[in-house]
mmCIF file of N, CA, C and O in Angstrom:
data_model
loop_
_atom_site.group_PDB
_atom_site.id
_atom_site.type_symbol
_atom_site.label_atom_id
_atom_site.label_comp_id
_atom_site.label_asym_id
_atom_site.label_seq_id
_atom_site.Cartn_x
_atom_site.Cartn_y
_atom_site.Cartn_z
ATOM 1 N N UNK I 23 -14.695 -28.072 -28.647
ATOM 2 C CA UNK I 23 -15.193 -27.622 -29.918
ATOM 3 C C UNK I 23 -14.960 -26.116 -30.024
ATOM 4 O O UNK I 23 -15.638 -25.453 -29.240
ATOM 5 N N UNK I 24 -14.140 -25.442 -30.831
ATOM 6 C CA UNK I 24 -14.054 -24.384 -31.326
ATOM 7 C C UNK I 24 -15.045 -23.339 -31.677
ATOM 8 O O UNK I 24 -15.671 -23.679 -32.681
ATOM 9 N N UNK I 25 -15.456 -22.043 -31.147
ATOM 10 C CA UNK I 25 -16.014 -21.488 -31.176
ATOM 11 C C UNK I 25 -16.199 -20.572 -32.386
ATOM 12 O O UNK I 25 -15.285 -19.751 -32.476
ATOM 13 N N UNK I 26 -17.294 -20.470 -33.509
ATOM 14 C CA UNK I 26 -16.763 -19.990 -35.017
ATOM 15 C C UNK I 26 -17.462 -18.390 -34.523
ATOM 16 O O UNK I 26 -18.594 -18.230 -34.066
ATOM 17 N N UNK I 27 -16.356 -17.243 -34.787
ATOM 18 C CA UNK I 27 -16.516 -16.274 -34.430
ATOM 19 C C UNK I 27 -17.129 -15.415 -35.740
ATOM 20 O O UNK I 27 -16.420 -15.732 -36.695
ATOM 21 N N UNK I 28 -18.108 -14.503 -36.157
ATOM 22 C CA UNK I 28 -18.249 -14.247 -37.590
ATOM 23 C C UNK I 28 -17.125 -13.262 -37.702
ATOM 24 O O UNK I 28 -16.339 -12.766 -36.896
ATOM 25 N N UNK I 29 -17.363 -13.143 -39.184
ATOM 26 C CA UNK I 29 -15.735 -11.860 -39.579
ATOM 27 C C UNK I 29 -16.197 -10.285 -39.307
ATOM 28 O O UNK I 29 -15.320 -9.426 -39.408
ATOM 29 N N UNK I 30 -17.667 -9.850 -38.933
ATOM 30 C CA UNK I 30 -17.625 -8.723 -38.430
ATOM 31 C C UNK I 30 -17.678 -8.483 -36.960
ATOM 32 O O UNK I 30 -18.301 -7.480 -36.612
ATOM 33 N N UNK I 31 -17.066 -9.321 -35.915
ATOM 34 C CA UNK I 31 -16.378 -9.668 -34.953
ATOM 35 C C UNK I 31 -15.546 -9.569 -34.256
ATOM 36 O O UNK I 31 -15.381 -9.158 -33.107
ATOM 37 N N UNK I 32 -14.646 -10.219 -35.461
ATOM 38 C CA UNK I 32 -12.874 -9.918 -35.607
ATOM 39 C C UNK I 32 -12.410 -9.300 -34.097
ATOM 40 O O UNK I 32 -13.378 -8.957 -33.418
ATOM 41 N N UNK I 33 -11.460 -9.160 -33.642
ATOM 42 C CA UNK I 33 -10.693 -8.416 -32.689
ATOM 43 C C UNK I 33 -9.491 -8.210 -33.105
ATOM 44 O O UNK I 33 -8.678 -8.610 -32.272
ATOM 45 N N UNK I 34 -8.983 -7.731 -34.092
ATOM 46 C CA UNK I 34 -7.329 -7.405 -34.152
ATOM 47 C C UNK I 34 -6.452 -7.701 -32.534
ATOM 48 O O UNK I 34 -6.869 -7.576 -31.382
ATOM 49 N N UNK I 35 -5.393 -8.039 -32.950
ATOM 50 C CA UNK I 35 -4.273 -7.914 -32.179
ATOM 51 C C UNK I 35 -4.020 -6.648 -31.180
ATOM 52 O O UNK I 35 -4.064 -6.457 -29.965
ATOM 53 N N UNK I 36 -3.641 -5.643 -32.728
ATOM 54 C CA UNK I 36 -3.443 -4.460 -31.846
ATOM 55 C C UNK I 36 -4.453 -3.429 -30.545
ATOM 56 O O UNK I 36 -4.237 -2.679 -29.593
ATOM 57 N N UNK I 37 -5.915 -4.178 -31.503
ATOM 58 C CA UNK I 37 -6.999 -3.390 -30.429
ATOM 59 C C UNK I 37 -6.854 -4.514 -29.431
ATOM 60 O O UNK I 37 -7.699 -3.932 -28.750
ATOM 61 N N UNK I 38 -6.586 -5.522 -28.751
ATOM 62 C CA UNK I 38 -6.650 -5.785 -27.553
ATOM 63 C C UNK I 38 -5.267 -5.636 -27.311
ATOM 64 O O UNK I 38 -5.243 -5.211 -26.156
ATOM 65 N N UNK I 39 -4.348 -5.709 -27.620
ATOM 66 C CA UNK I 39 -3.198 -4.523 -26.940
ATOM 67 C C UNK I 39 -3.681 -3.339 -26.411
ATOM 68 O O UNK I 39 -3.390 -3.199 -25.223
ATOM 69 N N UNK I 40 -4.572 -2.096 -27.095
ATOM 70 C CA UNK I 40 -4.150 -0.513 -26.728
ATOM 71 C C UNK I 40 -5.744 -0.907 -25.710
ATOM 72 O O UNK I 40 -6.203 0.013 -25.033
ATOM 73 N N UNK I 41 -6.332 -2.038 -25.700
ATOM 74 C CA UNK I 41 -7.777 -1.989 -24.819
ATOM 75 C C UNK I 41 -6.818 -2.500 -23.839
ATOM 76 O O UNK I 41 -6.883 -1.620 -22.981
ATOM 77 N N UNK I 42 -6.065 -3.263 -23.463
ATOM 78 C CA UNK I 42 -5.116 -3.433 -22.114
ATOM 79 C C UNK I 42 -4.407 -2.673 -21.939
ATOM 80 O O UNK I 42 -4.203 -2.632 -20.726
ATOM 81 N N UNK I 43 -3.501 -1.549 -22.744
ATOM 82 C CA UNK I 43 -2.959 -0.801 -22.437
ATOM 83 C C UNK I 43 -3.927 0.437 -21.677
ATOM 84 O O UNK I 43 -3.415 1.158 -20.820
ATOM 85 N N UNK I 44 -5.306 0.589 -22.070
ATOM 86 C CA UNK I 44 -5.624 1.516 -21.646
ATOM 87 C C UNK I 44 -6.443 0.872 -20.155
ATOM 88 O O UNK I 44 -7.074 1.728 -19.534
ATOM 89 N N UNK I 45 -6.455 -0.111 -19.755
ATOM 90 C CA UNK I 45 -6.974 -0.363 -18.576
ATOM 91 C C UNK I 45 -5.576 -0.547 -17.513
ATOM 92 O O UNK I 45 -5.722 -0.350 -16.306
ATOM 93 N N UNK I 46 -4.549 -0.847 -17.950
ATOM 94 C CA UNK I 46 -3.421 -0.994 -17.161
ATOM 95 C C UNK I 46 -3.431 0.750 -16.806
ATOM 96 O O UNK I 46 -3.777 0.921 -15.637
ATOM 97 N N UNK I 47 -3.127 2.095 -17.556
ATOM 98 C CA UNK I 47 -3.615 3.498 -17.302
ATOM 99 C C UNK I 47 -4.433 3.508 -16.639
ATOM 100 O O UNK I 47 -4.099 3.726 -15.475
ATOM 101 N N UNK I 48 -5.809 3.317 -16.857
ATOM 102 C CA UNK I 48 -6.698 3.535 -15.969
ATOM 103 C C UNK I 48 -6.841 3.371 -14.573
ATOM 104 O O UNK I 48 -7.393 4.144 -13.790
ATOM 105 N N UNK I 49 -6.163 2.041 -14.281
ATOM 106 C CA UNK I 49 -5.872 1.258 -12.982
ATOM 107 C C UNK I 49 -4.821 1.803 -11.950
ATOM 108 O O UNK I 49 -4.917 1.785 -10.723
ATOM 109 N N UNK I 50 -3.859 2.263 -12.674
ATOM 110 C CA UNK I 50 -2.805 2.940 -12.675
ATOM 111 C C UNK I 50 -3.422 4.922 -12.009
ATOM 112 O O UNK I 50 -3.044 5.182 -10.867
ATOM 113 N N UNK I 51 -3.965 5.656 -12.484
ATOM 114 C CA UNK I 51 -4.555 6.812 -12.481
ATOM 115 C C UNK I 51 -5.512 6.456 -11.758
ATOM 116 O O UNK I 51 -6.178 7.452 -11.476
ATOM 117 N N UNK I 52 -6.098 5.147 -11.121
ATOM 118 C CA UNK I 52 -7.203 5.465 -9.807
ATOM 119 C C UNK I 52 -5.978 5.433 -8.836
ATOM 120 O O UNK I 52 -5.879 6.505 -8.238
ATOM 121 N N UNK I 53 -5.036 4.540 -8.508
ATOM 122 C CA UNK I 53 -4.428 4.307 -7.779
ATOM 123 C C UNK I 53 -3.348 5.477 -6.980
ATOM 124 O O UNK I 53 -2.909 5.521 -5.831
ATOM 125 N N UNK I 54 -3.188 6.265 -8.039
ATOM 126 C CA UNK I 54 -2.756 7.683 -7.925
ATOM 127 C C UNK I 54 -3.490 8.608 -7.427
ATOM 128 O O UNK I 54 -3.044 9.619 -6.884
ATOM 129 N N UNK I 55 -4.625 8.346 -7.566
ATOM 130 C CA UNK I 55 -6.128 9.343 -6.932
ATOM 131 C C UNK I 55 -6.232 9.080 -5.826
ATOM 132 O O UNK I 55 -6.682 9.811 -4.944
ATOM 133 N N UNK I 56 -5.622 7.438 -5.668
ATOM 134 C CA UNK I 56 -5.997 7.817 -3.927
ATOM 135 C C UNK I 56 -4.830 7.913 -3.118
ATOM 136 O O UNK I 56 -5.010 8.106 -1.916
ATOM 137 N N UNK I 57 -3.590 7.808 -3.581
ATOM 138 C CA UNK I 57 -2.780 8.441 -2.484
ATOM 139 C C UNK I 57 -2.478 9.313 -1.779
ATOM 140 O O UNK I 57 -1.743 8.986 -0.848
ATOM 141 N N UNK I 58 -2.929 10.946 -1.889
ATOM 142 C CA UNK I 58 -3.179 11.847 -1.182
ATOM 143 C C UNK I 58 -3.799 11.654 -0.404
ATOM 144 O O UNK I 58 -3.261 11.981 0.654
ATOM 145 N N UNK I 59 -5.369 11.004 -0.203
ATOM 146 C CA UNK I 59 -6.091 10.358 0.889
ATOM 147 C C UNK I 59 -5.444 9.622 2.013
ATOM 148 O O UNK I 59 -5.592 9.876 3.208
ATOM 149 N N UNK I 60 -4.712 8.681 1.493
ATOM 150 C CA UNK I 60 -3.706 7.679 2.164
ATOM 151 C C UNK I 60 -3.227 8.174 3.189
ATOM 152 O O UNK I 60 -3.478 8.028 4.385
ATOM 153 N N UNK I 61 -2.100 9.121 2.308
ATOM 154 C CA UNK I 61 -0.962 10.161 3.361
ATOM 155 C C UNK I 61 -1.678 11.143 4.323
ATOM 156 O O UNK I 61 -1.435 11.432 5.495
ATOM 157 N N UNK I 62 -2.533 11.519 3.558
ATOM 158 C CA UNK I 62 -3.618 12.467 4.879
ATOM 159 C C UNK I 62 -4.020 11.324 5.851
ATOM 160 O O UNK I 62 -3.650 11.628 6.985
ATOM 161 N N UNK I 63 -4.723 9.963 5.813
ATOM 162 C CA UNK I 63 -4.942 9.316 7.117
ATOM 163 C C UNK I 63 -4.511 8.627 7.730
ATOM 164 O O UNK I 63 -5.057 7.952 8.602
ATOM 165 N N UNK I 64 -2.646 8.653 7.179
ATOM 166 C CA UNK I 64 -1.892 7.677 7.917
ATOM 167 C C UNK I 64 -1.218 8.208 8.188
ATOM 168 O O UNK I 64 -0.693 7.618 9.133
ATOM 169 N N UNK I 65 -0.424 9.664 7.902
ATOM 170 C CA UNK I 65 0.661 10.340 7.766
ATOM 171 C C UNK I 65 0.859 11.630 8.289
ATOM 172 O O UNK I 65 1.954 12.171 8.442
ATOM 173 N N UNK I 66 -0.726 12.309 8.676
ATOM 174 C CA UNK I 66 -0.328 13.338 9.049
ATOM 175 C C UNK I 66 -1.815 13.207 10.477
ATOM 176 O O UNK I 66 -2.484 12.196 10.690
ATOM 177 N N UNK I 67 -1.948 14.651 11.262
ATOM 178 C CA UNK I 67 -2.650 14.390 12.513
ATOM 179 C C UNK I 67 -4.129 14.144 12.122
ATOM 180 O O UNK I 67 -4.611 14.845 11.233
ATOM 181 N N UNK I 68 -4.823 13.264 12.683
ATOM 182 C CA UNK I 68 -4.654 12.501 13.959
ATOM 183 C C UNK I 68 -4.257 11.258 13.369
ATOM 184 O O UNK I 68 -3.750 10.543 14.233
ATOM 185 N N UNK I 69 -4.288 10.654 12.116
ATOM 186 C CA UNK I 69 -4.003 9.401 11.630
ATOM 187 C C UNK I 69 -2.359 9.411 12.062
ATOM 188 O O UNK I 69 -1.939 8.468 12.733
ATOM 189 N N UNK I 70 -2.054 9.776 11.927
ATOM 190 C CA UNK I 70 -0.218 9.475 12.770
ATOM 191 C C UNK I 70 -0.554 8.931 13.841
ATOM 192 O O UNK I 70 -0.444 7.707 13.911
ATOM 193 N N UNK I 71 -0.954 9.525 14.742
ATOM 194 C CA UNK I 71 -1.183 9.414 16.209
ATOM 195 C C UNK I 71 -2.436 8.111 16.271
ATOM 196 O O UNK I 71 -2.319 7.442 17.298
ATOM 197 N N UNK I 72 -3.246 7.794 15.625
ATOM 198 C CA UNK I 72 -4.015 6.713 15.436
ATOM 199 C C UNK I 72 -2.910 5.421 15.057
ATOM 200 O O UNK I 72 -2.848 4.360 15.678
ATOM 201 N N UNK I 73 -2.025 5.828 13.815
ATOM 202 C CA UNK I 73 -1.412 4.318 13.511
ATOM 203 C C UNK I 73 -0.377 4.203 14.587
ATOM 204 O O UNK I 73 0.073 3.066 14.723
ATOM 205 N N UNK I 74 0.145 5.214 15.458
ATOM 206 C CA UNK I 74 1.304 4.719 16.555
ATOM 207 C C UNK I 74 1.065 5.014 17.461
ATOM 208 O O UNK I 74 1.953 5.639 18.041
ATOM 209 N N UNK I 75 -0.148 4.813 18.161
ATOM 210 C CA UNK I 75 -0.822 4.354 19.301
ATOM 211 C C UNK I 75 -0.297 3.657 20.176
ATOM 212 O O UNK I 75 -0.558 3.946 21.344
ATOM 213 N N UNK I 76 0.399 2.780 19.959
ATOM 214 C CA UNK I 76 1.349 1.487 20.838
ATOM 215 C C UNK I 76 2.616 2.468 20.785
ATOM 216 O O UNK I 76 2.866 2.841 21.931
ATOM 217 N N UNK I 77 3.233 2.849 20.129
ATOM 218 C CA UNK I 77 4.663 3.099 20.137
ATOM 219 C C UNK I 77 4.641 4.479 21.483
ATOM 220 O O UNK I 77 5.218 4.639 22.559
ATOM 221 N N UNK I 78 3.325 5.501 20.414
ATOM 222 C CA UNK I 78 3.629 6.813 21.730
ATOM 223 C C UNK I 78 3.044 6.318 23.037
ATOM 224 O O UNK I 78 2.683 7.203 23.814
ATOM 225 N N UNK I 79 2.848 4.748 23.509
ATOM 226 C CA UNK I 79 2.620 4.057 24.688
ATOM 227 C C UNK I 79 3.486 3.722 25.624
ATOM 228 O O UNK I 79 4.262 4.510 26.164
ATOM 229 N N UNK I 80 3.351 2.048 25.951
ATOM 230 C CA UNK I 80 4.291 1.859 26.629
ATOM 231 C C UNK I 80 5.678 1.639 26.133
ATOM 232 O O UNK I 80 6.537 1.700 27.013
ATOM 233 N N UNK I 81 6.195 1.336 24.612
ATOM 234 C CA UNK I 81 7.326 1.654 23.861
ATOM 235 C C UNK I 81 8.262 2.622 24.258
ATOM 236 O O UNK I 81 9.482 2.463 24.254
ATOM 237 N N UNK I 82 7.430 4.002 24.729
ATOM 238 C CA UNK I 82 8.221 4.903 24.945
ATOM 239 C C UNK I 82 8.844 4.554 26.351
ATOM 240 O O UNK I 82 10.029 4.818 26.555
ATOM 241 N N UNK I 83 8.138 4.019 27.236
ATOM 242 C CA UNK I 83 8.168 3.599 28.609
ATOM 243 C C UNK I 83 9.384 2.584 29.013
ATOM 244 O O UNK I 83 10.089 2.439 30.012
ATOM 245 N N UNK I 84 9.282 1.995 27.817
ATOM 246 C CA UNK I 84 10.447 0.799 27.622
ATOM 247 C C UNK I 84 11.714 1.342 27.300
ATOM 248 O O UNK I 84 12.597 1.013 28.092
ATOM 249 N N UNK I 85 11.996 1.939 26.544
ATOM 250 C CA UNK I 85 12.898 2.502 25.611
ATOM 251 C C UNK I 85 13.955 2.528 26.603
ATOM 252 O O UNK I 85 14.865 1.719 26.422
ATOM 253 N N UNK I 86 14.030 3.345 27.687
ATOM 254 C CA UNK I 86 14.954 3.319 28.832
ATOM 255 C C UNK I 86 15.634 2.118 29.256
ATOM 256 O O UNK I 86 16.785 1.703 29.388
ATOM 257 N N UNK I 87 14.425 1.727 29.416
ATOM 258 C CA UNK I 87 14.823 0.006 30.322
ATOM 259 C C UNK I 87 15.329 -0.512 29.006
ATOM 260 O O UNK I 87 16.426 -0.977 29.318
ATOM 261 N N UNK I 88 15.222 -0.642 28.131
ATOM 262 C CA UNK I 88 16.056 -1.300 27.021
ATOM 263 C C UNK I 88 17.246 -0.763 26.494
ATOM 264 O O UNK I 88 18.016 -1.368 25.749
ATOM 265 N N UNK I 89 17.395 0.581 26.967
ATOM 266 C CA UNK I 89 18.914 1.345 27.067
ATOM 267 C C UNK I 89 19.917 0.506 27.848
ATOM 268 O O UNK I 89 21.042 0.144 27.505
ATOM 269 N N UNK I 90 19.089 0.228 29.247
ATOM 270 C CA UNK I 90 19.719 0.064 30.276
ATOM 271 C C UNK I 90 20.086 -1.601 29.721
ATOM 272 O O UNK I 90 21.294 -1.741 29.914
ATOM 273 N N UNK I 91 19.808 -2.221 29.429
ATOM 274 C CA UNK I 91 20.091 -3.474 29.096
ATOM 275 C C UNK I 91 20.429 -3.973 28.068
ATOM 276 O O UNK I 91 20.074 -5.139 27.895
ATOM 277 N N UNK I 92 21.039 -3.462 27.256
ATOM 278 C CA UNK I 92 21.429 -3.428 25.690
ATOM 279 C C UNK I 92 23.386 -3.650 26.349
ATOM 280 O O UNK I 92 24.052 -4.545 25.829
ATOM 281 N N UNK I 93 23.715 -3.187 26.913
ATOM 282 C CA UNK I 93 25.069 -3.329 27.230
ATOM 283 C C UNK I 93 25.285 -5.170 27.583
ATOM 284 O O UNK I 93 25.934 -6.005 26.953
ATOM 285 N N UNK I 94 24.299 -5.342 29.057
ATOM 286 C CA UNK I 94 24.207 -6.745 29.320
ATOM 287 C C UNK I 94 24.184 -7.731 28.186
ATOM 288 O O UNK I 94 25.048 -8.605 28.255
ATOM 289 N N UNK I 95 23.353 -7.768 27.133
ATOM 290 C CA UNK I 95 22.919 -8.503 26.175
ATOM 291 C C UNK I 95 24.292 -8.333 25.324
ATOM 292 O O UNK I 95 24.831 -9.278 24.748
ATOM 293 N N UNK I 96 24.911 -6.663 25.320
ATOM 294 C CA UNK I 96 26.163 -6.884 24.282
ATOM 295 C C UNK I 96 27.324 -7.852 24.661
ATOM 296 O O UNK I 96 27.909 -8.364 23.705
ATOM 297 N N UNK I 97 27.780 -8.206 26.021
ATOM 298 C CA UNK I 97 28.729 -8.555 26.427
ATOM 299 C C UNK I 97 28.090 -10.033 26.896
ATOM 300 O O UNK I 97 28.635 -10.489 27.901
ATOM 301 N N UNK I 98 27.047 -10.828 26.338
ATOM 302 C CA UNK I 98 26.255 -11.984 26.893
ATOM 303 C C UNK I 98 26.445 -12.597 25.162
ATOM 304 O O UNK I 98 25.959 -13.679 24.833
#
């Protein structure tokens, strides 16, 4: 059953266009607010060194030994 909406109600077209246009902005401009945050705790010290924890580990430890055996594997 159809819902009878009265006529001082109404919603034009265009106002729920520029009311989505302005929440797609809005959504848009938080998301931008927080990327400086981001890059500061993933990107620079100590959050660098927090997200590659494993790598400045035993990765580095490996790296050699996987020098050394990268030839074997090429000619295998």
């Amino acid at each position: 059953m159809p819902i009878a909406i009265p006529p001082e109600q109404t919603i034009s077209e265009a106002e729920i266009e520029l009311a989505i246009g302005s929440g797609i902005e809005r959504y848009f401009a938080d998301c931008r607010s927080r990327v400086p945050a981001f890059i500061d705790r993933h990107f620079h010290y100590p959050g660098a060194v927090a997200t590659n924890r494993m790598a400045l580990g035993w990765d580095m430890l490996r790296a050699p030994i996987n020098l050394l055996w990268a030839p074997v594997y090429a000619l295998a």
